[in-house]
mmCIF file of C-alpha atoms and ligand atoms in Angstrom:
data_model
loop_
_atom_site.group_PDB
_atom_site.id
_atom_site.type_symbol
_atom_site.label_atom_id
_atom_site.label_comp_id
_atom_site.label_asym_id
_atom_site.label_seq_id
_atom_site.Cartn_x
_atom_site.Cartn_y
_atom_site.Cartn_z
ATOM 1 C CA MET V 34 19.477 193.869 214.080
ATOM 2 C CA ILE V 35 22.192 196.397 213.282
ATOM 3 C CA GLN V 36 23.749 195.651 209.937
ATOM 4 C CA GLU V 37 27.369 195.949 208.932
ATOM 5 C CA GLY V 38 28.071 199.582 209.702
ATOM 6 C CA ILE V 39 30.210 201.998 207.835
ATOM 7 C CA SER V 40 32.552 202.772 210.676
ATOM 8 C CA ILE V 41 32.690 199.263 212.101
ATOM 9 C CA LYS V 42 35.407 198.670 209.537
ATOM 10 C CA VAL V 43 37.588 201.272 211.223
ATOM 11 C CA ASP V 44 38.097 199.118 214.282
ATOM 12 C CA LEU V 45 38.873 196.060 212.234
ATOM 13 C CA PHE V 46 41.333 197.617 209.874
ATOM 14 C CA TYR V 47 43.072 200.172 211.960
ATOM 15 C CA LYS V 48 44.678 197.647 214.257
ATOM 16 C CA GLU V 49 47.423 197.375 211.659
ATOM 17 C CA HIS V 50 49.406 200.391 210.487
ATOM 18 C CA LYS V 51 49.323 200.784 206.774
ATOM 19 C CA PRO V 52 49.892 203.652 204.351
ATOM 20 C CA THR V 53 46.487 205.024 203.439
ATOM 21 C CA LEU V 54 45.261 207.304 200.664
ATOM 22 C CA GLY V 55 42.660 209.978 201.404
ATOM 23 C CA LEU V 56 40.431 209.989 198.303
ATOM 24 C CA ASP V 57 37.596 212.469 197.810
ATOM 25 C CA ILE V 58 35.429 211.644 194.804
ATOM 26 C CA GLY V 59 33.442 214.772 193.988
ATOM 27 C CA ALA V 60 30.851 215.348 191.297
ATOM 28 C CA THR V 61 33.329 217.304 189.190
ATOM 29 C CA SER V 62 36.764 216.204 190.368
ATOM 30 C CA ILE V 63 38.667 213.571 192.347
ATOM 31 C CA LYS V 64 41.221 214.651 194.912
ATOM 32 C CA VAL V 65 43.887 212.478 196.545
ATOM 33 C CA VAL V 66 46.252 213.167 199.468
ATOM 34 C CA GLN V 67 48.636 210.873 201.338
ATOM 35 C CA LEU V 68 50.324 211.900 204.603
ATOM 36 C CA LYS V 69 53.002 210.400 206.774
ATOM 37 C CA LYS V 70 53.746 210.877 210.452
ATOM 38 C CA SER V 71 57.343 211.870 211.017
ATOM 39 C CA GLY V 72 58.119 212.544 214.670
ATOM 40 C CA ARG V 73 55.719 215.301 215.634
ATOM 41 C CA ASN V 74 55.296 216.431 212.042
ATOM 42 C CA THR V 75 52.745 215.374 209.470
ATOM 43 C CA LYS V 76 54.484 215.189 206.125
ATOM 44 C CA LEU V 77 53.011 215.192 202.662
ATOM 45 C CA VAL V 78 53.685 212.004 200.668
ATOM 46 C CA GLY V 79 51.727 213.122 197.630
ATOM 47 C CA TYR V 80 48.654 214.919 196.336
ATOM 48 C CA GLY V 81 46.756 215.684 193.158
ATOM 49 C CA ASN V 82 43.397 216.151 191.492
ATOM 50 C CA ILE V 83 41.769 215.151 188.219
ATOM 51 C CA GLY V 84 38.542 216.342 186.583
ATOM 52 C CA LEU V 85 35.722 213.822 186.302
ATOM 53 C CA PRO V 86 33.272 213.850 183.361
ATOM 54 C CA GLY V 87 29.611 214.233 184.300
ATOM 55 C CA GLY V 88 27.288 211.231 184.389
ATOM 56 C CA CYS V 89 29.539 208.719 186.187
ATOM 57 C CA ILE V 90 27.960 209.375 189.563
ATOM 58 C CA SER V 91 24.303 210.134 190.166
ATOM 59 C CA GLU V 92 22.477 210.579 193.464
ATOM 60 C CA GLY V 93 25.631 209.379 195.216
ATOM 61 C CA ILE V 94 25.783 206.044 193.346
ATOM 62 C CA ILE V 95 28.820 205.355 191.164
ATOM 63 C CA TYR V 96 26.961 204.075 188.090
ATOM 64 C CA ASP V 97 30.085 203.771 185.993
ATOM 65 C CA PRO V 98 32.702 202.264 188.314
ATOM 66 C CA GLU V 99 35.004 201.303 185.425
ATOM 67 C CA THR V 100 35.332 204.912 184.237
ATOM 68 C CA VAL V 101 35.772 206.373 187.721
ATOM 69 C CA ALA V 102 38.379 203.667 188.484
ATOM 70 C CA LYS V 103 40.184 204.604 185.277
ATOM 71 C CA TYR V 104 40.358 208.254 186.373
ATOM 72 C CA ILE V 105 41.567 207.325 189.851
ATOM 73 C CA LYS V 106 44.255 205.105 188.353
ATOM 74 C CA LYS V 107 45.409 207.973 186.159
ATOM 75 C CA LEU V 108 45.428 210.354 189.126
ATOM 76 C CA LEU V 109 47.481 207.926 191.201
ATOM 77 C CA GLU V 110 49.950 207.481 188.349
ATOM 78 C CA GLU V 111 50.253 211.170 187.555
ATOM 79 C CA PRO V 112 49.711 213.208 190.722
ATOM 80 C CA LYS V 113 50.829 216.812 191.079
ATOM 81 C CA TYR V 114 53.434 215.621 193.533
ATOM 82 C CA GLY V 115 54.687 212.376 195.035
ATOM 83 C CA LYS V 116 54.408 208.640 194.413
ATOM 84 C CA PHE V 117 51.628 206.462 195.672
ATOM 85 C CA LYS V 118 52.176 202.862 196.698
ATOM 86 C CA ALA V 119 49.461 202.627 199.336
ATOM 87 C CA LYS V 120 47.023 199.772 198.939
ATOM 88 C CA ARG V 121 44.446 201.101 201.354
ATOM 89 C CA VAL V 122 42.054 203.971 200.878
ATOM 90 C CA ASN V 123 39.844 206.146 203.073
ATOM 91 C CA SER V 124 36.984 207.732 201.187
ATOM 92 C CA ALA V 125 33.835 209.728 201.727
ATOM 93 C CA ILE V 126 30.236 209.684 200.580
ATOM 94 C CA PRO V 127 28.430 212.977 200.002
ATOM 95 C CA GLU V 128 26.353 214.071 202.993
ATOM 96 C CA SER V 129 23.269 214.664 200.923
ATOM 97 C CA TYR V 130 22.538 210.968 200.452
ATOM 98 C CA ILE V 131 23.247 209.797 203.972
ATOM 99 C CA PHE V 132 20.838 210.019 206.866
ATOM 100 C CA THR V 133 22.308 211.262 210.125
ATOM 101 C CA ARG V 134 20.417 212.015 213.296
ATOM 102 C CA VAL V 135 21.505 212.740 216.819
ATOM 103 C CA LEU V 136 19.245 211.070 219.397
ATOM 104 C CA GLU V 137 19.095 211.785 223.064
ATOM 105 C CA LEU V 138 19.000 208.426 224.833
ATOM 106 C CA PRO V 139 19.134 207.494 228.521
ATOM 107 C CA GLU V 140 21.965 205.234 229.758
ATOM 108 C CA MET V 141 21.120 201.697 228.507
ATOM 109 C CA THR V 142 22.698 198.456 227.421
ATOM 110 C CA TYR V 143 24.220 198.127 223.963
ATOM 111 C CA ASP V 144 21.415 195.795 222.851
ATOM 112 C CA ASP V 145 18.745 198.226 224.010
ATOM 113 C CA MET V 146 20.527 201.031 222.218
ATOM 114 C CA GLU V 147 20.536 198.973 219.027
ATOM 115 C CA GLN V 148 16.775 198.504 219.352
ATOM 116 C CA ALA V 149 16.240 202.245 219.972
ATOM 117 C CA ILE V 150 18.316 203.123 216.922
ATOM 118 C CA ILE V 151 16.418 200.713 214.693
ATOM 119 C CA TRP V 152 13.094 201.984 215.950
ATOM 120 C CA ASP V 153 14.149 205.563 215.207
ATOM 121 C CA ALA V 154 15.500 204.657 211.765
ATOM 122 C CA GLU V 155 12.218 202.948 210.888
ATOM 123 C CA GLN V 156 10.212 205.997 211.945
ATOM 124 C CA TYR V 157 12.283 208.705 210.279
ATOM 125 C CA ILE V 158 14.203 207.299 207.340
ATOM 126 C CA PRO V 159 12.137 206.995 204.147
ATOM 127 C CA ILE V 160 14.033 203.904 202.908
ATOM 128 C CA ALA V 161 13.472 200.285 203.857
ATOM 129 C CA LEU V 162 15.878 199.152 206.570
ATOM 130 C CA SER V 163 16.915 196.215 204.387
ATOM 131 C CA ASP V 164 18.321 198.747 201.862
ATOM 132 C CA LEU V 165 20.469 200.581 204.445
ATOM 133 C CA TYR V 166 23.705 200.093 206.346
ATOM 134 C CA ILE V 167 23.113 201.465 209.811
ATOM 135 C CA ASP V 168 25.622 202.393 212.454
ATOM 136 C CA PHE V 169 25.699 204.505 215.594
ATOM 137 C CA GLU V 170 28.180 206.184 217.892
ATOM 138 C CA VAL V 171 27.786 207.553 221.415
ATOM 139 C CA LEU V 172 28.932 211.174 221.254
ATOM 140 C CA GLY V 173 28.916 211.837 224.980
ATOM 141 C CA PRO V 174 26.652 213.501 227.564
ATOM 142 C CA ALA V 175 23.564 215.115 226.007
ATOM 143 C CA LEU V 176 24.039 218.720 224.904
ATOM 144 C CA SER V 177 20.771 219.556 226.616
ATOM 145 C CA ALA V 178 22.555 218.595 229.871
ATOM 146 C CA LYS V 179 19.651 216.262 230.714
ATOM 147 C CA GLU V 180 20.858 214.145 233.661
ATOM 148 C CA GLY V 181 21.773 210.553 232.670
ATOM 149 C CA TYR V 182 21.211 211.070 228.931
ATOM 150 C CA ASN V 183 23.693 210.721 226.055
ATOM 151 C CA ASP V 184 23.708 212.090 222.526
ATOM 152 C CA VAL V 185 23.955 209.189 220.104
ATOM 153 C CA ALA V 186 24.654 209.706 216.407
ATOM 154 C CA LEU V 187 22.802 207.456 213.999
ATOM 155 C CA VAL V 188 24.221 207.072 210.496
ATOM 156 C CA ALA V 189 22.333 205.260 207.765
ATOM 157 C CA ALA V 190 23.733 204.904 204.255
ATOM 158 C CA PRO V 191 21.894 203.399 201.285
ATOM 159 C CA LYS V 192 23.459 200.061 200.404
ATOM 160 C CA ALA V 193 23.377 200.943 196.694
ATOM 161 C CA ILE V 194 25.789 203.855 197.347
ATOM 162 C CA VAL V 195 28.177 202.051 199.716
ATOM 163 C CA ASP V 196 28.231 198.944 197.515
ATOM 164 C CA SER V 197 29.013 201.017 194.422
ATOM 165 C CA TYR V 198 32.082 202.506 196.156
ATOM 166 C CA MET V 199 33.166 199.051 197.342
ATOM 167 C CA LYS V 200 32.825 197.665 193.820
ATOM 168 C CA MET V 201 34.929 200.461 192.385
ATOM 169 C CA PHE V 202 37.696 200.070 194.970
ATOM 170 C CA ASP V 203 37.646 196.372 194.255
ATOM 171 C CA LEU V 204 38.362 197.133 190.584
ATOM 172 C CA LEU V 205 41.360 199.139 191.759
ATOM 173 C CA SER V 206 42.489 196.396 194.183
ATOM 174 C CA LEU V 207 42.334 198.926 197.002
ATOM 175 C CA GLU V 208 41.313 197.841 200.470
ATOM 176 C CA VAL V 209 38.858 200.211 202.166
ATOM 177 C CA GLY V 210 39.882 201.585 205.549
ATOM 178 C CA ILE V 211 36.908 203.794 206.200
ATOM 179 C CA LEU V 212 34.001 205.228 204.318
ATOM 180 C CA GLU V 213 32.622 208.263 206.136
ATOM 181 C CA THR V 214 30.630 211.359 205.288
ATOM 182 C CA ASN V 215 32.373 214.240 203.526
ATOM 183 C CA LEU V 216 31.673 216.740 206.265
ATOM 184 C CA SER V 217 33.230 214.488 208.919
ATOM 185 C CA SER V 218 36.452 214.476 206.898
ATOM 186 C CA ILE V 219 36.202 218.233 206.449
ATOM 187 C CA ALA V 220 35.689 218.886 210.179
ATOM 188 C CA ARG V 221 38.811 216.826 210.978
ATOM 189 C CA ALA V 222 40.872 218.829 208.467
ATOM 190 C CA VAL V 223 39.880 222.404 209.362
ATOM 191 C CA ILE V 224 38.791 222.517 212.973
ATOM 192 C CA SER V 225 41.838 223.057 215.170
ATOM 193 C CA GLN V 226 42.349 221.777 218.698
ATOM 194 C CA LYS V 227 41.877 225.346 219.887
ATOM 195 C CA GLU V 228 38.423 225.539 218.280
ATOM 196 C CA ILE V 229 37.202 222.157 219.484
ATOM 197 C CA ASN V 230 34.813 223.633 222.043
ATOM 198 C CA GLU V 231 33.298 226.196 219.681
ATOM 199 C CA THR V 232 30.125 225.810 217.673
ATOM 200 C CA ILE V 233 31.102 226.222 214.019
ATOM 201 C CA VAL V 234 29.235 226.175 210.707
ATOM 202 C CA LEU V 235 31.083 224.400 207.905
ATOM 203 C CA ALA V 236 30.212 224.961 204.264
ATOM 204 C CA ASP V 237 31.738 222.858 201.502
ATOM 205 C CA ILE V 238 31.188 224.855 198.313
ATOM 206 C CA GLY V 239 31.882 222.183 195.718
ATOM 207 C CA GLY V 240 31.305 221.827 191.999
ATOM 208 C CA GLU V 241 27.634 220.891 192.052
ATOM 209 C CA ARG V 242 26.545 221.257 195.664
ATOM 210 C CA THR V 243 27.048 223.290 198.802
ATOM 211 C CA ASN V 244 26.964 221.040 201.843
ATOM 212 C CA MET V 245 26.646 222.538 205.313
ATOM 213 C CA ALA V 246 27.047 221.298 208.845
ATOM 214 C CA ILE V 247 26.923 222.532 212.395
ATOM 215 C CA PHE V 248 29.847 221.231 214.398
ATOM 216 C CA ASP V 249 29.456 221.282 218.150
ATOM 217 C CA ARG V 250 31.931 218.703 219.502
ATOM 218 C CA ALA V 251 30.590 216.503 216.688
ATOM 219 C CA ILE V 252 28.534 217.072 213.548
ATOM 220 C CA ARG V 253 25.014 217.795 214.775
ATOM 221 C CA VAL V 254 22.967 218.945 211.801
ATOM 222 C CA THR V 255 23.666 218.909 208.090
ATOM 223 C CA GLY V 256 22.101 220.519 205.057
ATOM 224 C CA SER V 257 22.672 220.371 201.332
ATOM 225 C CA LEU V 258 21.860 222.716 198.472
ATOM 226 C CA PRO V 259 22.243 221.692 194.812
ATOM 227 C CA ARG V 260 24.234 224.822 193.957
ATOM 228 C CA GLY V 261 27.961 225.129 193.440
ATOM 229 C CA GLY V 262 30.815 226.229 191.196
ATOM 230 C CA VAL V 263 29.258 224.971 187.996
ATOM 231 C CA ASP V 264 26.259 227.288 188.596
ATOM 232 C CA PHE V 265 28.550 230.243 189.337
ATOM 233 C CA THR V 266 30.489 229.667 186.120
ATOM 234 C CA ARG V 267 27.359 229.242 183.987
ATOM 235 C CA ALA V 268 25.818 232.409 185.401
ATOM 236 C CA ILE V 269 28.995 234.436 184.734
ATOM 237 C CA ALA V 270 29.191 233.085 181.168
ATOM 238 C CA GLU V 271 25.606 234.135 180.483
ATOM 239 C CA LYS V 272 25.818 237.573 182.093
ATOM 240 C CA CYS V 273 29.195 238.539 180.681
ATOM 241 C CA LYS V 274 28.564 236.869 177.336
ATOM 242 C CA ILE V 275 31.745 234.835 177.456
ATOM 243 C CA ASN V 276 32.322 231.097 177.032
ATOM 244 C CA ILE V 277 32.444 228.596 179.906
ATOM 245 C CA LEU V 278 36.232 228.347 179.972
ATOM 246 C CA GLU V 279 36.611 232.122 180.135
ATOM 247 C CA ALA V 280 33.929 232.318 182.794
ATOM 248 C CA GLU V 281 35.725 229.660 184.864
ATOM 249 C CA GLU V 282 38.939 231.649 184.644
ATOM 250 C CA THR V 283 37.138 234.879 185.527
ATOM 251 C CA LYS V 284 35.528 233.238 188.571
ATOM 252 C CA ASN V 285 38.722 231.596 189.856
ATOM 253 C CA GLN V 286 41.145 234.445 189.180
ATOM 254 C CA ASP V 287 39.150 237.628 189.718
ATOM 255 C CA GLY V 288 36.040 236.377 191.499
ATOM 256 C CA LEU V 289 33.307 238.682 192.692
ATOM 257 C CA PRO V 290 34.930 241.983 191.694
ATOM 258 C CA ALA V 291 35.479 240.710 188.094
ATOM 259 C CA LYS V 292 34.189 242.561 185.015
ATOM 260 C CA GLY V 293 33.342 245.675 186.975
ATOM 261 C CA GLY V 294 31.063 243.825 189.384
ATOM 262 C CA LYS V 295 29.174 241.948 186.656
ATOM 263 C CA ALA V 296 30.430 238.572 187.911
ATOM 264 C CA LYS V 297 29.059 239.332 191.365
ATOM 265 C CA GLU V 298 25.763 240.398 189.856
ATOM 266 C CA ALA V 299 25.632 237.101 187.956
ATOM 267 C CA MET V 300 26.512 235.016 191.016
ATOM 268 C CA GLU V 301 24.297 236.885 193.444
ATOM 269 C CA PRO V 302 21.082 234.838 193.077
ATOM 270 C CA ILE V 303 23.074 231.667 193.794
ATOM 271 C CA LEU V 304 24.981 233.318 196.631
ATOM 272 C CA LEU V 305 21.729 234.459 198.170
ATOM 273 C CA GLU V 306 20.480 230.881 198.197
ATOM 274 C CA ILE V 307 23.657 229.745 199.932
ATOM 275 C CA VAL V 308 23.381 232.590 202.451
ATOM 276 C CA ARG V 309 19.695 231.758 203.074
ATOM 277 C CA ASP V 310 20.495 228.079 203.768
ATOM 278 C CA ILE V 311 23.445 228.838 206.032
ATOM 279 C CA LYS V 312 21.293 231.255 208.046
ATOM 280 C CA LYS V 313 18.559 228.655 208.167
ATOM 281 C CA ILE V 314 20.789 225.877 209.541
ATOM 282 C CA ILE V 315 22.210 228.264 212.193
ATOM 283 C CA ALA V 316 18.736 229.390 213.268
ATOM 284 C CA TYR V 317 17.518 225.789 213.391
ATOM 285 C CA TYR V 318 20.397 224.679 215.567
ATOM 286 C CA GLU V 319 20.408 227.607 217.920
ATOM 287 C CA GLU V 320 16.671 227.274 218.431
ATOM 288 C CA LYS V 321 16.978 223.533 219.002
ATOM 289 C CA SER V 322 19.616 224.189 221.643
ATOM 290 C CA GLY V 323 17.075 226.290 223.505
ATOM 291 C CA GLY V 324 19.069 229.522 223.262
ATOM 292 C CA ASN V 325 21.865 227.960 225.340
ATOM 293 C CA LYS V 326 24.769 230.444 225.011
ATOM 294 C CA LYS V 327 27.272 227.587 224.802
ATOM 295 C CA ASN V 328 25.722 226.489 221.510
ATOM 296 C CA LEU V 329 25.784 229.851 219.736
ATOM 297 C CA VAL V 330 27.641 229.696 216.439
ATOM 298 C CA SER V 331 30.990 231.503 216.598
ATOM 299 C CA LYS V 332 32.147 231.350 212.989
ATOM 300 C CA LEU V 333 31.688 229.993 209.472
ATOM 301 C CA ILE V 334 34.505 228.024 207.848
ATOM 302 C CA ILE V 335 34.238 227.579 204.081
ATOM 303 C CA CYS V 336 36.081 225.000 202.000
ATOM 304 C CA GLY V 337 35.798 223.122 198.723
ATOM 305 C CA GLY V 338 36.986 224.164 195.283
ATOM 306 C CA ASN V 339 34.892 227.324 195.253
ATOM 307 C CA ALA V 340 35.773 228.611 198.726
ATOM 308 C CA SER V 341 38.736 230.347 197.098
ATOM 309 C CA VAL V 342 36.674 232.471 194.707
ATOM 310 C CA PRO V 343 38.154 235.923 195.414
ATOM 311 C CA GLY V 344 35.823 238.088 197.470
ATOM 312 C CA LEU V 345 33.593 235.224 198.586
ATOM 313 C CA THR V 346 34.748 235.053 202.236
ATOM 314 C CA GLU V 347 34.138 238.775 202.681
ATOM 315 C CA TYR V 348 30.774 238.561 200.908
ATOM 316 C CA LEU V 349 29.533 235.755 203.145
ATOM 317 C CA GLU V 350 30.840 237.422 206.294
ATOM 318 C CA LYS V 351 28.842 240.534 205.523
ATOM 319 C CA ALA V 352 25.695 238.804 204.249
ATOM 320 C CA ILE V 353 25.454 236.368 207.150
ATOM 321 C CA ASN V 354 26.889 238.788 209.696
ATOM 322 C CA LEU V 355 29.183 236.114 211.053
ATOM 323 C CA LYS V 356 32.977 235.806 211.204
ATOM 324 C CA THR V 357 33.946 233.837 208.083
ATOM 325 C CA LEU V 358 37.224 232.114 207.292
ATOM 326 C CA MET V 359 38.528 230.090 204.410
ATOM 327 C CA GLY V 360 39.593 226.758 205.940
ATOM 328 C CA ASN V 361 43.275 225.979 205.578
ATOM 329 C CA PRO V 362 43.636 222.214 205.734
ATOM 330 C CA TRP V 363 47.352 222.509 204.887
ATOM 331 C CA ALA V 364 48.163 224.541 207.994
ATOM 332 C CA ASN V 365 49.787 221.701 209.954
ATOM 333 C CA ILE V 366 51.236 219.720 207.088
ATOM 334 C CA SER V 367 54.901 219.909 206.271
ATOM 335 C CA ILE V 368 55.307 220.044 202.480
ATOM 336 C CA TYR V 369 59.054 220.748 202.320
ATOM 337 C CA PRO V 370 60.726 220.836 199.761
ATOM 338 C CA LEU V 371 57.571 221.713 197.825
ATOM 339 C CA LYS V 372 56.339 225.261 197.351
ATOM 340 C CA PRO V 373 53.047 225.928 199.139
ATOM 341 C CA VAL V 374 49.990 224.609 197.323
ATOM 342 C CA PRO V 375 48.564 227.578 195.345
ATOM 343 C CA LYS V 376 46.061 229.471 197.475
ATOM 344 C CA LEU V 377 43.324 229.019 194.854
ATOM 345 C CA GLU V 378 43.621 225.247 194.964
ATOM 346 C CA ALA V 379 44.275 224.773 198.676
ATOM 347 C CA PRO V 380 40.654 224.504 199.983
ATOM 348 C CA MET V 381 39.751 221.972 197.303
ATOM 349 C CA TYR V 382 41.769 219.290 199.147
ATOM 350 C CA THR V 383 40.037 219.735 202.512
ATOM 351 C CA ALA V 384 38.067 216.451 202.532
ATOM 352 C CA ALA V 385 41.003 214.458 201.046
ATOM 353 C CA ILE V 386 43.284 215.768 203.818
ATOM 354 C CA GLY V 387 40.719 214.944 206.483
ATOM 355 C CA LEU V 388 40.491 211.406 205.089
ATOM 356 C CA ALA V 389 44.268 211.047 204.991
ATOM 357 C CA LEU V 390 44.413 212.205 208.621
ATOM 358 C CA LYS V 391 41.957 209.533 209.821
ATOM 359 C CA GLY V 392 43.513 206.738 211.798
ATOM 360 C CA ASN V 393 47.105 205.978 211.127
ATOM 361 C CA ILE V 394 49.142 207.892 208.671
ATOM 362 C CA TYR V 395 52.172 205.681 208.335
ATOM 363 C CA ALA V 396 53.732 205.485 204.911
HETATM 364 N N1 ATP Q 457 42.883 225.308 190.449
HETATM 365 C C1 ATP Q 457 41.709 224.734 190.286
HETATM 366 N N2 ATP Q 457 41.608 223.577 189.637
HETATM 367 C C2 ATP Q 457 40.416 222.985 189.440
HETATM 368 N N3 ATP Q 457 39.264 223.507 189.915
HETATM 369 C C3 ATP Q 457 39.304 224.645 190.594
HETATM 370 C C4 ATP Q 457 40.517 225.328 190.826
HETATM 371 N N4 ATP Q 457 40.266 226.415 191.550
HETATM 372 C C5 ATP Q 457 38.930 226.456 191.748
HETATM 373 N N5 ATP Q 457 38.339 225.389 191.176
HETATM 374 C C6 ATP Q 457 36.896 225.114 191.228
HETATM 375 O O1 ATP Q 457 36.684 224.005 192.057
HETATM 376 C C7 ATP Q 457 35.437 223.412 191.723
HETATM 377 C C8 ATP Q 457 35.464 221.988 192.118
HETATM 378 O O2 ATP Q 457 35.427 221.990 193.534
HETATM 379 P P1 ATP Q 457 35.400 220.667 194.344
HETATM 380 O O3 ATP Q 457 36.546 219.809 193.912
HETATM 381 O O4 ATP Q 457 35.313 221.032 195.754
HETATM 382 O O5 ATP Q 457 34.006 220.058 193.837
HETATM 383 P P2 ATP Q 457 33.539 218.556 193.759
HETATM 384 O O6 ATP Q 457 33.964 217.913 195.047
HETATM 385 O O7 ATP Q 457 33.964 217.915 192.499
HETATM 386 O O8 ATP Q 457 31.974 218.750 193.721
HETATM 387 P P3 ATP Q 457 30.845 218.382 194.804
HETATM 388 O O9 ATP Q 457 31.434 218.683 196.153
HETATM 389 O O10 ATP Q 457 29.700 219.270 194.438
HETATM 390 O O11 ATP Q 457 30.568 216.933 194.597
HETATM 391 C C9 ATP Q 457 35.203 223.672 190.259
HETATM 392 O O12 ATP Q 457 33.913 224.251 190.158
HETATM 393 C C10 ATP Q 457 36.250 224.728 189.922
HETATM 394 O O13 ATP Q 457 35.585 225.866 189.451
HETATM 395 MG MG1 MG Q 458 33.197 217.830 197.008
#
């Protein structure tokens, strides 16, 4: 039997139009964005971020919901811009703790599909089914073009993670609209209508992790590496013999060229791991697609708080030998009368914007 799924809630809740917060709870910081539809424009209602002390979240589970709720409350009361009155929230769970698989299934009844999904989950997911919320979505005709077959996405999330998010939102008296995976929110925020038929690699270079995905009409494969901004900063501090705060400033302001190339030297072992994993996910996907030209990766889009490290886009483009862009989730959002969000901070809000864009954005 399929259990209460993560996205089943979408259909229930989104029948009514309600102002909704997009809330991205990262390992090192929480980001919030609220948007409003105004004619053909999408307007910014408010946005902000707040640092989160380590230890509140571990392996995706919010172990200290009271503290995280306290930080969210503070963020909602003191954002960088705007006023939040929304009582509903869309949020995301890090990819690394969620199991996603795309199955190729022949046309069948809903009940048979449920059985096929459960069978697959039992075979491939190393967690008891009773500890998971499972859901699935038919993505469309199979990429392999096999006659009469569909690609079906299976999503399984550990109950301990989902329940910990629900408990925390309960403490905040916020109703949950959707809980999805971070990379789904990111894809919505940075992949334009024009790019919808391309095969794109996404890399979210966050505080503690770099999460990757191949997007080909939907997210097909994901990967996760426990390396991120905190590792960059620590490496710069050690190499340049400066303290963590100075190293953070050096990384964010001057980036790879800083200290006569010493920052790059310090970051290089971590960068090489990121490059290796991005190359690996591309090779895996292209091979799986049987060398089908349609599925060849056309570009890499980076986002997350560390995508804006100066020199990083160029470095990755050269090392991976693939067109690389910093995602701009703000591109289609009207922020008048505000000044543009500083370039260094802009990619940090990618997932929060994607979450705010999901469903209705009435304020
Ligand atoms: N203006 C800024 N304010 C705060 N952090 C910034 C800024 N510019 C760059 N950063 C970097 O952003 C990083 C946090 O990025 P992000 O918010 O994407 O991570 P996270 O979501 O908390 O972590 P993870 O995705 O690993 O769970 C920090 O490492 C910090 O160095
Ligand atoms: Mg993050």
